[in-house]
């Protein structure tokens, strides 16, 4: 295998040091493995974690792919603390042309960013500078953004502050969930990288500094914020339900049990049946028959379409109502 150290109009082989962990990273790693003139020489991923009810120690998806292709894998608990030791082993697989980073899960210190010849390129799931940070897909949907995309970014020591090489854009539909958007952006990121990586490493594409206007931060999603606040508008609640599906899943209290709302649609009508209630309290059930479950919000109504009651499986609202009595006027908390 030939590695060219003097960069001309083309490269014979791009040697990649890959950083990634979850399923979101998988299409990119698979694409690099299959691409001509690219060799994934080593992979750095998170440690194995307990998964499922049995808490079975399970390797991350990226480790499974790498081992299936006999690619060396490193799993530091803290890359910052362990890199000097890892580097001794990595040196035997290098030199590395470029580091490719997608949803790795740890910050990369300066000594890691400068280790590959051409530095590290991150595939970030937003249109920077909007939604820097840990949960850009969730926050874009939650905020009601009409579009998002992926960026190829030259990494620096800041939080998603590096200059951007290229972007790809996709719309966010009114029913799009985080699960669906993750699949879309994962494929888009892989395709964009395969298209532009040769030009990036040869210098044919120059990175452009991010705009200083329009910066927003996508903080990590917590289970605590998944509780539904019925005083909010139906559109705000609907956005959050889509943003937090499948994890952590928005929820409310129904007869002292947690009821997860997995799918819902905002309903606006001047002929709302909530006018028949003695008190119009947000969270009140205003219809619970004929396969329809409508809940009053601070503004408008929400039609609940799919749920999971604590201790039960997921089900459509029609099935839920056939087996559960939901009194008209009951207030969800």
mmCIF file of C-alpha atoms in Angstrom:
data_model
loop_
_atom_site.group_PDB
_atom_site.id
_atom_site.type_symbol
_atom_site.label_atom_id
_atom_site.label_comp_id
_atom_site.label_asym_id
_atom_site.label_seq_id
_atom_site.Cartn_x
_atom_site.Cartn_y
_atom_site.Cartn_z
ATOM 1 C CA UNK A 1 0.000 0.000 0.000
ATOM 2 C CA UNK A 2 1.484 3.325 -1.046
ATOM 3 C CA UNK A 3 1.182 6.525 0.955
ATOM 4 C CA UNK A 4 2.280 9.722 -0.779
ATOM 5 C CA UNK A 5 3.945 12.238 1.493
ATOM 6 C CA UNK A 6 4.235 15.061 -1.063
ATOM 7 C CA UNK A 7 0.817 16.359 -1.986
ATOM 8 C CA UNK A 8 0.292 16.893 -5.687
ATOM 9 C CA UNK A 9 -2.869 16.884 -7.798
ATOM 10 C CA UNK A 10 -3.965 13.506 -6.473
ATOM 11 C CA UNK A 11 -3.280 10.994 -3.718
ATOM 12 C CA UNK A 12 -2.696 7.296 -4.218
ATOM 13 C CA UNK A 13 -3.991 6.396 -0.747
ATOM 14 C CA UNK A 14 -5.736 8.398 1.985
ATOM 15 C CA UNK A 15 -4.952 6.755 5.301
ATOM 16 C CA UNK A 16 -7.710 7.455 7.826
ATOM 17 C CA UNK A 17 -7.737 7.428 11.618
ATOM 18 C CA UNK A 18 -11.461 7.098 12.386
ATOM 19 C CA UNK A 19 -13.217 8.363 15.536
ATOM 20 C CA UNK A 20 -16.849 7.353 16.090
ATOM 21 C CA UNK A 21 -19.123 5.340 18.347
ATOM 22 C CA UNK A 22 -22.897 4.962 17.702
ATOM 23 C CA UNK A 23 -24.935 3.639 14.791
ATOM 24 C CA UNK A 24 -25.068 7.193 13.420
ATOM 25 C CA UNK A 25 -21.349 6.848 12.576
ATOM 26 C CA UNK A 26 -21.717 3.478 10.865
ATOM 27 C CA UNK A 27 -22.547 4.536 7.260
ATOM 28 C CA UNK A 28 -19.503 6.818 7.225
ATOM 29 C CA UNK A 29 -17.122 4.105 8.414
ATOM 30 C CA UNK A 30 -18.598 1.555 5.989
ATOM 31 C CA UNK A 31 -18.350 4.057 3.140
ATOM 32 C CA UNK A 32 -14.692 4.766 3.882
ATOM 33 C CA UNK A 33 -13.877 1.060 4.084
ATOM 34 C CA UNK A 34 -15.490 0.447 0.699
ATOM 35 C CA UNK A 35 -14.107 3.558 -1.029
ATOM 36 C CA UNK A 36 -11.215 3.238 -3.491
ATOM 37 C CA UNK A 37 -7.926 4.901 -2.524
ATOM 38 C CA UNK A 38 -8.951 5.128 1.150
ATOM 39 C CA UNK A 39 -7.614 2.891 3.904
ATOM 40 C CA UNK A 40 -9.065 3.045 7.410
ATOM 41 C CA UNK A 41 -5.874 2.193 9.289
ATOM 42 C CA UNK A 42 -7.212 2.381 12.870
ATOM 43 C CA UNK A 43 -10.396 3.185 14.799
ATOM 44 C CA UNK A 44 -10.848 4.953 18.129
ATOM 45 C CA UNK A 45 -14.218 4.468 19.824
ATOM 46 C CA UNK A 46 -15.832 4.484 23.257
ATOM 47 C CA UNK A 47 -15.483 1.563 25.709
ATOM 48 C CA UNK A 48 -18.003 -1.284 25.701
ATOM 49 C CA UNK A 49 -21.120 -0.424 27.739
ATOM 50 C CA UNK A 50 -23.842 -2.421 29.556
ATOM 51 C CA UNK A 51 -26.958 -2.624 27.350
ATOM 52 C CA UNK A 52 -30.536 -3.789 27.890
ATOM 53 C CA UNK A 53 -32.328 -5.168 30.912
ATOM 54 C CA UNK A 54 -29.648 -7.774 31.405
ATOM 55 C CA UNK A 55 -26.952 -5.049 31.321
ATOM 56 C CA UNK A 56 -24.905 -7.158 28.932
ATOM 57 C CA UNK A 57 -21.528 -5.608 28.158
ATOM 58 C CA UNK A 58 -21.818 -4.689 24.470
ATOM 59 C CA UNK A 59 -19.277 -3.212 22.027
ATOM 60 C CA UNK A 60 -20.323 -0.026 20.205
ATOM 61 C CA UNK A 61 -21.440 -0.412 16.565
ATOM 62 C CA UNK A 62 -18.206 1.119 15.254
ATOM 63 C CA UNK A 63 -16.072 -1.444 17.081
ATOM 64 C CA UNK A 64 -18.152 -4.261 15.624
ATOM 65 C CA UNK A 65 -17.678 -2.955 12.077
ATOM 66 C CA UNK A 66 -13.944 -2.385 12.563
ATOM 67 C CA UNK A 67 -13.325 -5.854 13.970
ATOM 68 C CA UNK A 68 -15.313 -7.431 11.133
ATOM 69 C CA UNK A 69 -12.806 -5.808 8.749
ATOM 70 C CA UNK A 70 -9.717 -6.577 10.893
ATOM 71 C CA UNK A 71 -9.104 -2.892 11.655
ATOM 72 C CA UNK A 72 -7.224 -2.146 14.915
ATOM 73 C CA UNK A 73 -9.523 -0.677 17.602
ATOM 74 C CA UNK A 74 -8.674 1.523 20.596
ATOM 75 C CA UNK A 75 -11.207 2.283 23.350
ATOM 76 C CA UNK A 76 -9.949 4.932 25.765
ATOM 77 C CA UNK A 77 -12.071 5.909 28.740
ATOM 78 C CA UNK A 78 -10.437 9.344 28.453
ATOM 79 C CA UNK A 79 -8.666 10.106 25.193
ATOM 80 C CA UNK A 80 -7.056 13.171 26.754
ATOM 81 C CA UNK A 81 -5.469 11.142 29.546
ATOM 82 C CA UNK A 82 -4.624 8.054 27.525
ATOM 83 C CA UNK A 83 -3.527 9.349 24.128
ATOM 84 C CA UNK A 84 0.197 9.475 24.875
ATOM 85 C CA UNK A 85 0.091 5.742 25.577
ATOM 86 C CA UNK A 86 -2.269 4.940 22.682
ATOM 87 C CA UNK A 87 -0.022 6.894 20.319
ATOM 88 C CA UNK A 88 2.804 4.395 20.819
ATOM 89 C CA UNK A 89 0.564 1.702 19.322
ATOM 90 C CA UNK A 90 -0.993 3.961 16.680
ATOM 91 C CA UNK A 91 2.421 4.873 15.278
ATOM 92 C CA UNK A 92 2.836 1.359 13.924
ATOM 93 C CA UNK A 93 -0.297 1.777 11.768
ATOM 94 C CA UNK A 94 0.485 5.278 10.521
ATOM 95 C CA UNK A 95 1.346 7.766 9.274
ATOM 96 C CA UNK A 96 -2.270 8.925 9.011
ATOM 97 C CA UNK A 97 -3.368 11.310 6.313
ATOM 98 C CA UNK A 98 -6.427 12.612 8.147
ATOM 99 C CA UNK A 99 -8.620 11.971 11.156
ATOM 100 C CA UNK A 100 -12.355 11.572 10.489
ATOM 101 C CA UNK A 101 -14.611 12.279 13.467
ATOM 102 C CA UNK A 102 -18.358 11.634 13.679
ATOM 103 C CA UNK A 103 -20.302 11.287 16.951
ATOM 104 C CA UNK A 104 -17.255 10.028 18.837
ATOM 105 C CA UNK A 105 -18.479 11.195 22.246
ATOM 106 C CA UNK A 106 -15.296 12.744 23.682
ATOM 107 C CA UNK A 107 -13.539 16.047 23.061
ATOM 108 C CA UNK A 108 -10.293 15.746 21.117
ATOM 109 C CA UNK A 109 -7.305 17.498 22.721
ATOM 110 C CA UNK A 110 -4.807 19.487 20.660
ATOM 111 C CA UNK A 111 -2.267 16.663 20.481
ATOM 112 C CA UNK A 112 -4.894 14.417 18.883
ATOM 113 C CA UNK A 113 -6.139 17.082 16.439
ATOM 114 C CA UNK A 114 -2.613 17.613 15.131
ATOM 115 C CA UNK A 115 -1.609 13.940 15.033
ATOM 116 C CA UNK A 116 -2.784 13.142 11.445
ATOM 117 C CA UNK A 117 -0.896 14.949 8.672
ATOM 118 C CA UNK A 118 -3.932 16.971 7.600
ATOM 119 C CA UNK A 119 -5.546 17.306 10.998
ATOM 120 C CA UNK A 120 -9.070 16.117 11.806
ATOM 121 C CA UNK A 121 -12.311 16.610 9.875
ATOM 122 C CA UNK A 122 -15.616 16.401 11.724
ATOM 123 C CA UNK A 123 -18.975 15.505 10.196
ATOM 124 C CA UNK A 124 -21.381 17.655 12.186
ATOM 125 C CA UNK A 125 -25.158 17.200 11.958
ATOM 126 C CA UNK A 126 -26.286 20.811 11.592
ATOM 127 C CA UNK A 127 -25.767 23.887 9.441
ATOM 128 C CA UNK A 128 -23.078 25.594 11.478
ATOM 129 C CA UNK A 129 -22.934 27.924 13.303
ATOM 130 C CA UNK A 130 -26.515 26.929 14.206
ATOM 131 C CA UNK A 131 -26.636 24.124 16.757
ATOM 132 C CA UNK A 132 -23.090 23.641 17.868
ATOM 133 C CA UNK A 133 -22.834 20.994 20.558
ATOM 134 C CA UNK A 134 -24.037 17.573 21.613
ATOM 135 C CA UNK A 135 -27.620 17.277 20.325
ATOM 136 C CA UNK A 136 -28.027 19.282 17.097
ATOM 137 C CA UNK A 137 -30.678 16.979 15.580
ATOM 138 C CA UNK A 138 -32.915 17.004 18.653
ATOM 139 C CA UNK A 139 -32.655 20.761 19.099
ATOM 140 C CA UNK A 140 -33.339 21.590 15.458
ATOM 141 C CA UNK A 141 -36.628 19.668 15.564
ATOM 142 C CA UNK A 142 -37.540 20.993 19.009
ATOM 143 C CA UNK A 143 -37.022 24.574 17.824
ATOM 144 C CA UNK A 144 -39.245 24.052 14.785
ATOM 145 C CA UNK A 145 -36.455 24.585 12.233
ATOM 146 C CA UNK A 146 -37.584 24.097 8.634
ATOM 147 C CA UNK A 147 -34.219 22.745 7.453
ATOM 148 C CA UNK A 148 -30.939 21.375 8.688
ATOM 149 C CA UNK A 149 -28.014 19.468 7.194
ATOM 150 C CA UNK A 150 -24.445 18.288 7.660
ATOM 151 C CA UNK A 151 -21.116 20.098 7.584
ATOM 152 C CA UNK A 152 -17.579 18.915 6.979
ATOM 153 C CA UNK A 153 -15.600 20.978 9.495
ATOM 154 C CA UNK A 154 -11.886 21.395 10.138
ATOM 155 C CA UNK A 155 -11.647 20.664 13.848
ATOM 156 C CA UNK A 156 -10.021 23.008 16.345
ATOM 157 C CA UNK A 157 -10.031 23.047 20.139
ATOM 158 C CA UNK A 158 -13.339 24.925 20.360
ATOM 159 C CA UNK A 159 -16.819 23.401 20.550
ATOM 160 C CA UNK A 160 -17.717 23.010 16.862
ATOM 161 C CA UNK A 161 -16.031 26.332 16.065
ATOM 162 C CA UNK A 162 -13.809 25.167 13.202
ATOM 163 C CA UNK A 163 -13.895 26.407 9.632
ATOM 164 C CA UNK A 164 -16.325 24.620 7.289
ATOM 165 C CA UNK A 165 -15.311 22.900 4.040
ATOM 166 C CA UNK A 166 -18.740 22.007 2.655
ATOM 167 C CA UNK A 167 -22.387 21.457 3.580
ATOM 168 C CA UNK A 168 -25.458 19.525 2.454
ATOM 169 C CA UNK A 169 -29.004 20.655 3.302
ATOM 170 C CA UNK A 170 -32.247 18.758 3.891
ATOM 171 C CA UNK A 171 -35.749 19.932 4.911
ATOM 172 C CA UNK A 172 -37.346 19.040 8.242
ATOM 173 C CA UNK A 173 -40.944 17.991 7.613
ATOM 174 C CA UNK A 174 -43.849 18.631 9.996
ATOM 175 C CA UNK A 175 -43.833 14.974 11.087
ATOM 176 C CA UNK A 176 -40.083 14.325 11.053
ATOM 177 C CA UNK A 177 -38.705 12.658 14.188
ATOM 178 C CA UNK A 178 -35.153 12.550 15.496
ATOM 179 C CA UNK A 179 -34.950 8.874 14.538
ATOM 180 C CA UNK A 180 -35.863 9.649 10.921
ATOM 181 C CA UNK A 181 -33.608 12.689 10.697
ATOM 182 C CA UNK A 182 -30.672 10.779 12.169
ATOM 183 C CA UNK A 183 -30.953 8.208 9.394
ATOM 184 C CA UNK A 184 -31.152 10.924 6.726
ATOM 185 C CA UNK A 185 -28.213 12.963 8.034
ATOM 186 C CA UNK A 186 -26.092 9.880 8.661
ATOM 187 C CA UNK A 187 -26.373 8.901 4.985
ATOM 188 C CA UNK A 188 -25.875 12.499 3.827
ATOM 189 C CA UNK A 189 -22.730 12.887 5.910
ATOM 190 C CA UNK A 190 -21.220 9.736 4.495
ATOM 191 C CA UNK A 191 -21.956 10.793 0.913
ATOM 192 C CA UNK A 192 -20.621 14.317 1.442
ATOM 193 C CA UNK A 193 -17.383 13.013 2.942
ATOM 194 C CA UNK A 194 -16.763 10.547 0.131
ATOM 195 C CA UNK A 195 -17.358 13.296 -2.406
ATOM 196 C CA UNK A 196 -15.150 15.956 -0.820
ATOM 197 C CA UNK A 197 -12.458 14.170 1.207
ATOM 198 C CA UNK A 198 -9.954 13.861 -1.673
ATOM 199 C CA UNK A 199 -10.306 17.575 -2.405
ATOM 200 C CA UNK A 200 -9.933 18.455 1.270
ATOM 201 C CA UNK A 201 -6.682 16.558 1.750
ATOM 202 C CA UNK A 202 -5.191 17.882 -1.495
ATOM 203 C CA UNK A 203 -6.192 21.455 -0.674
ATOM 204 C CA UNK A 204 -8.589 21.833 -3.592
ATOM 205 C CA UNK A 205 -11.322 22.856 -1.124
ATOM 206 C CA UNK A 206 -10.582 25.643 1.337
ATOM 207 C CA UNK A 207 -12.358 25.822 4.685
ATOM 208 C CA UNK A 208 -14.363 28.988 5.372
ATOM 209 C CA UNK A 209 -14.621 30.481 8.858
ATOM 210 C CA UNK A 210 -18.062 30.270 10.436
ATOM 211 C CA UNK A 211 -20.285 33.314 10.607
ATOM 212 C CA UNK A 212 -20.223 34.996 14.008
ATOM 213 C CA UNK A 213 -23.963 35.682 13.745
ATOM 214 C CA UNK A 214 -26.641 33.053 14.322
ATOM 215 C CA UNK A 215 -24.675 30.909 16.779
ATOM 216 C CA UNK A 216 -26.818 28.547 18.862
ATOM 217 C CA UNK A 217 -25.890 25.690 21.176
ATOM 218 C CA UNK A 218 -27.487 22.254 21.308
ATOM 219 C CA UNK A 219 -27.117 21.066 24.883
ATOM 220 C CA UNK A 220 -27.294 17.373 25.661
ATOM 221 C CA UNK A 221 -30.841 16.036 26.021
ATOM 222 C CA UNK A 222 -31.849 15.032 29.551
ATOM 223 C CA UNK A 223 -34.661 12.790 30.764
ATOM 224 C CA UNK A 224 -35.796 15.522 33.144
ATOM 225 C CA UNK A 225 -36.795 17.886 30.320
ATOM 226 C CA UNK A 226 -38.894 15.188 28.600
ATOM 227 C CA UNK A 227 -41.879 15.764 30.920
ATOM 228 C CA UNK A 228 -44.645 17.494 28.964
ATOM 229 C CA UNK A 229 -45.663 20.974 30.062
ATOM 230 C CA UNK A 230 -49.283 21.202 28.919
ATOM 231 C CA UNK A 231 -49.340 24.991 29.391
ATOM 232 C CA UNK A 232 -47.158 25.283 26.289
ATOM 233 C CA UNK A 233 -48.672 25.539 22.803
ATOM 234 C CA UNK A 234 -49.692 22.406 20.919
ATOM 235 C CA UNK A 235 -47.013 23.094 18.300
ATOM 236 C CA UNK A 236 -44.269 23.453 20.919
ATOM 237 C CA UNK A 237 -45.307 20.185 22.582
ATOM 238 C CA UNK A 238 -45.588 18.413 19.223
ATOM 239 C CA UNK A 239 -42.081 19.555 18.260
ATOM 240 C CA UNK A 240 -40.665 18.250 21.521
ATOM 241 C CA UNK A 241 -42.386 14.868 21.125
ATOM 242 C CA UNK A 242 -40.848 14.475 17.669
ATOM 243 C CA UNK A 243 -37.466 15.726 18.872
ATOM 244 C CA UNK A 244 -37.338 13.328 21.813
ATOM 245 C CA UNK A 245 -38.388 10.229 19.862
ATOM 246 C CA UNK A 246 -37.147 7.593 20.388
ATOM 247 C CA UNK A 247 -35.046 8.832 23.328
ATOM 248 C CA UNK A 248 -35.761 9.846 26.005
ATOM 249 C CA UNK A 249 -39.437 9.964 24.969
ATOM 250 C CA UNK A 250 -41.822 12.677 26.166
ATOM 251 C CA UNK A 251 -44.104 11.672 29.003
ATOM 252 C CA UNK A 252 -46.974 12.748 31.244
ATOM 253 C CA UNK A 253 -48.738 11.304 34.300
ATOM 254 C CA UNK A 254 -51.923 9.301 33.715
ATOM 255 C CA UNK A 255 -53.658 7.830 36.774
ATOM 256 C CA UNK A 256 -50.362 7.708 38.724
ATOM 257 C CA UNK A 257 -48.525 5.982 35.884
ATOM 258 C CA UNK A 258 -46.073 7.362 33.339
ATOM 259 C CA UNK A 259 -47.600 7.634 29.904
ATOM 260 C CA UNK A 260 -45.127 8.184 27.081
ATOM 261 C CA UNK A 261 -46.481 10.156 24.137
ATOM 262 C CA UNK A 262 -44.654 8.776 21.106
ATOM 263 C CA UNK A 263 -46.597 10.433 18.293
ATOM 264 C CA UNK A 264 -49.021 13.366 18.248
ATOM 265 C CA UNK A 265 -50.312 16.114 15.978
ATOM 266 C CA UNK A 266 -51.316 19.708 16.774
ATOM 267 C CA UNK A 267 -55.012 20.437 16.151
ATOM 268 C CA UNK A 268 -56.362 23.983 15.816
ATOM 269 C CA UNK A 269 -60.129 24.432 15.696
ATOM 270 C CA UNK A 270 -62.570 27.127 16.713
ATOM 271 C CA UNK A 271 -65.133 24.394 17.378
ATOM 272 C CA UNK A 272 -63.075 22.652 20.031
ATOM 273 C CA UNK A 273 -65.023 20.382 22.421
ATOM 274 C CA UNK A 274 -63.044 21.716 25.383
ATOM 275 C CA UNK A 275 -65.661 24.475 25.633
ATOM 276 C CA UNK A 276 -67.937 21.832 27.174
ATOM 277 C CA UNK A 277 -65.610 21.396 30.160
ATOM 278 C CA UNK A 278 -66.344 23.154 33.426
ATOM 279 C CA UNK A 279 -62.741 24.381 33.546
ATOM 280 C CA UNK A 280 -60.331 24.714 30.663
ATOM 281 C CA UNK A 281 -57.144 23.471 32.335
ATOM 282 C CA UNK A 282 -54.165 22.674 30.072
ATOM 283 C CA UNK A 283 -53.679 18.915 30.095
ATOM 284 C CA UNK A 284 -57.420 18.218 30.231
ATOM 285 C CA UNK A 285 -58.713 15.359 28.092
ATOM 286 C CA UNK A 286 -61.342 16.946 25.850
ATOM 287 C CA UNK A 287 -62.157 13.898 23.724
ATOM 288 C CA UNK A 288 -61.492 10.217 24.375
ATOM 289 C CA UNK A 289 -63.812 8.236 22.161
ATOM 290 C CA UNK A 290 -64.181 7.166 18.533
ATOM 291 C CA UNK A 291 -60.462 6.325 18.473
ATOM 292 C CA UNK A 292 -59.590 9.971 19.167
ATOM 293 C CA UNK A 293 -57.687 11.258 22.174
ATOM 294 C CA UNK A 294 -57.499 15.061 22.294
ATOM 295 C CA UNK A 295 -55.761 17.013 25.031
ATOM 296 C CA UNK A 296 -56.076 20.744 25.697
ATOM 297 C CA UNK A 297 -52.819 22.713 25.579
ATOM 298 C CA UNK A 298 -51.971 26.256 26.583
ATOM 299 C CA UNK A 299 -52.740 27.078 22.971
ATOM 300 C CA UNK A 300 -54.701 24.703 20.737
ATOM 301 C CA UNK A 301 -55.138 20.958 21.172
ATOM 302 C CA UNK A 302 -52.962 17.908 20.697
ATOM 303 C CA UNK A 303 -54.199 14.716 19.098
ATOM 304 C CA UNK A 304 -52.410 11.765 20.719
ATOM 305 C CA UNK A 305 -51.684 9.062 18.131
ATOM 306 C CA UNK A 306 -49.269 6.574 19.697
ATOM 307 C CA UNK A 307 -48.456 5.896 23.346
ATOM 308 C CA UNK A 308 -46.704 3.600 25.806
ATOM 309 C CA UNK A 309 -48.195 3.238 29.260
ATOM 310 C CA UNK A 310 -45.828 2.280 32.061
ATOM 311 C CA UNK A 311 -45.500 -1.511 32.125
ATOM 312 C CA UNK A 312 -47.105 -1.912 28.698
ATOM 313 C CA UNK A 313 -45.881 -2.073 25.104
ATOM 314 C CA UNK A 314 -46.150 0.675 22.511
ATOM 315 C CA UNK A 315 -49.545 0.947 20.829
ATOM 316 C CA UNK A 316 -51.677 3.187 18.642
ATOM 317 C CA UNK A 317 -54.175 5.360 20.499
ATOM 318 C CA UNK A 318 -57.126 3.395 19.067
ATOM 319 C CA UNK A 319 -55.816 0.195 20.673
ATOM 320 C CA UNK A 320 -54.993 2.033 23.894
ATOM 321 C CA UNK A 321 -58.544 3.392 24.185
ATOM 322 C CA UNK A 322 -60.069 -0.047 23.587
ATOM 323 C CA UNK A 323 -58.328 -1.384 26.682
ATOM 324 C CA UNK A 324 -58.156 1.711 28.890
ATOM 325 C CA UNK A 325 -60.850 4.077 30.119
ATOM 326 C CA UNK A 326 -59.750 7.696 29.760
ATOM 327 C CA UNK A 327 -62.410 9.886 31.406
ATOM 328 C CA UNK A 328 -63.511 13.048 29.621
ATOM 329 C CA UNK A 329 -62.196 15.971 31.660
ATOM 330 C CA UNK A 330 -59.309 14.045 33.252
ATOM 331 C CA UNK A 331 -56.225 16.252 33.604
ATOM 332 C CA UNK A 332 -52.860 14.829 32.604
ATOM 333 C CA UNK A 333 -50.068 16.068 34.826
#
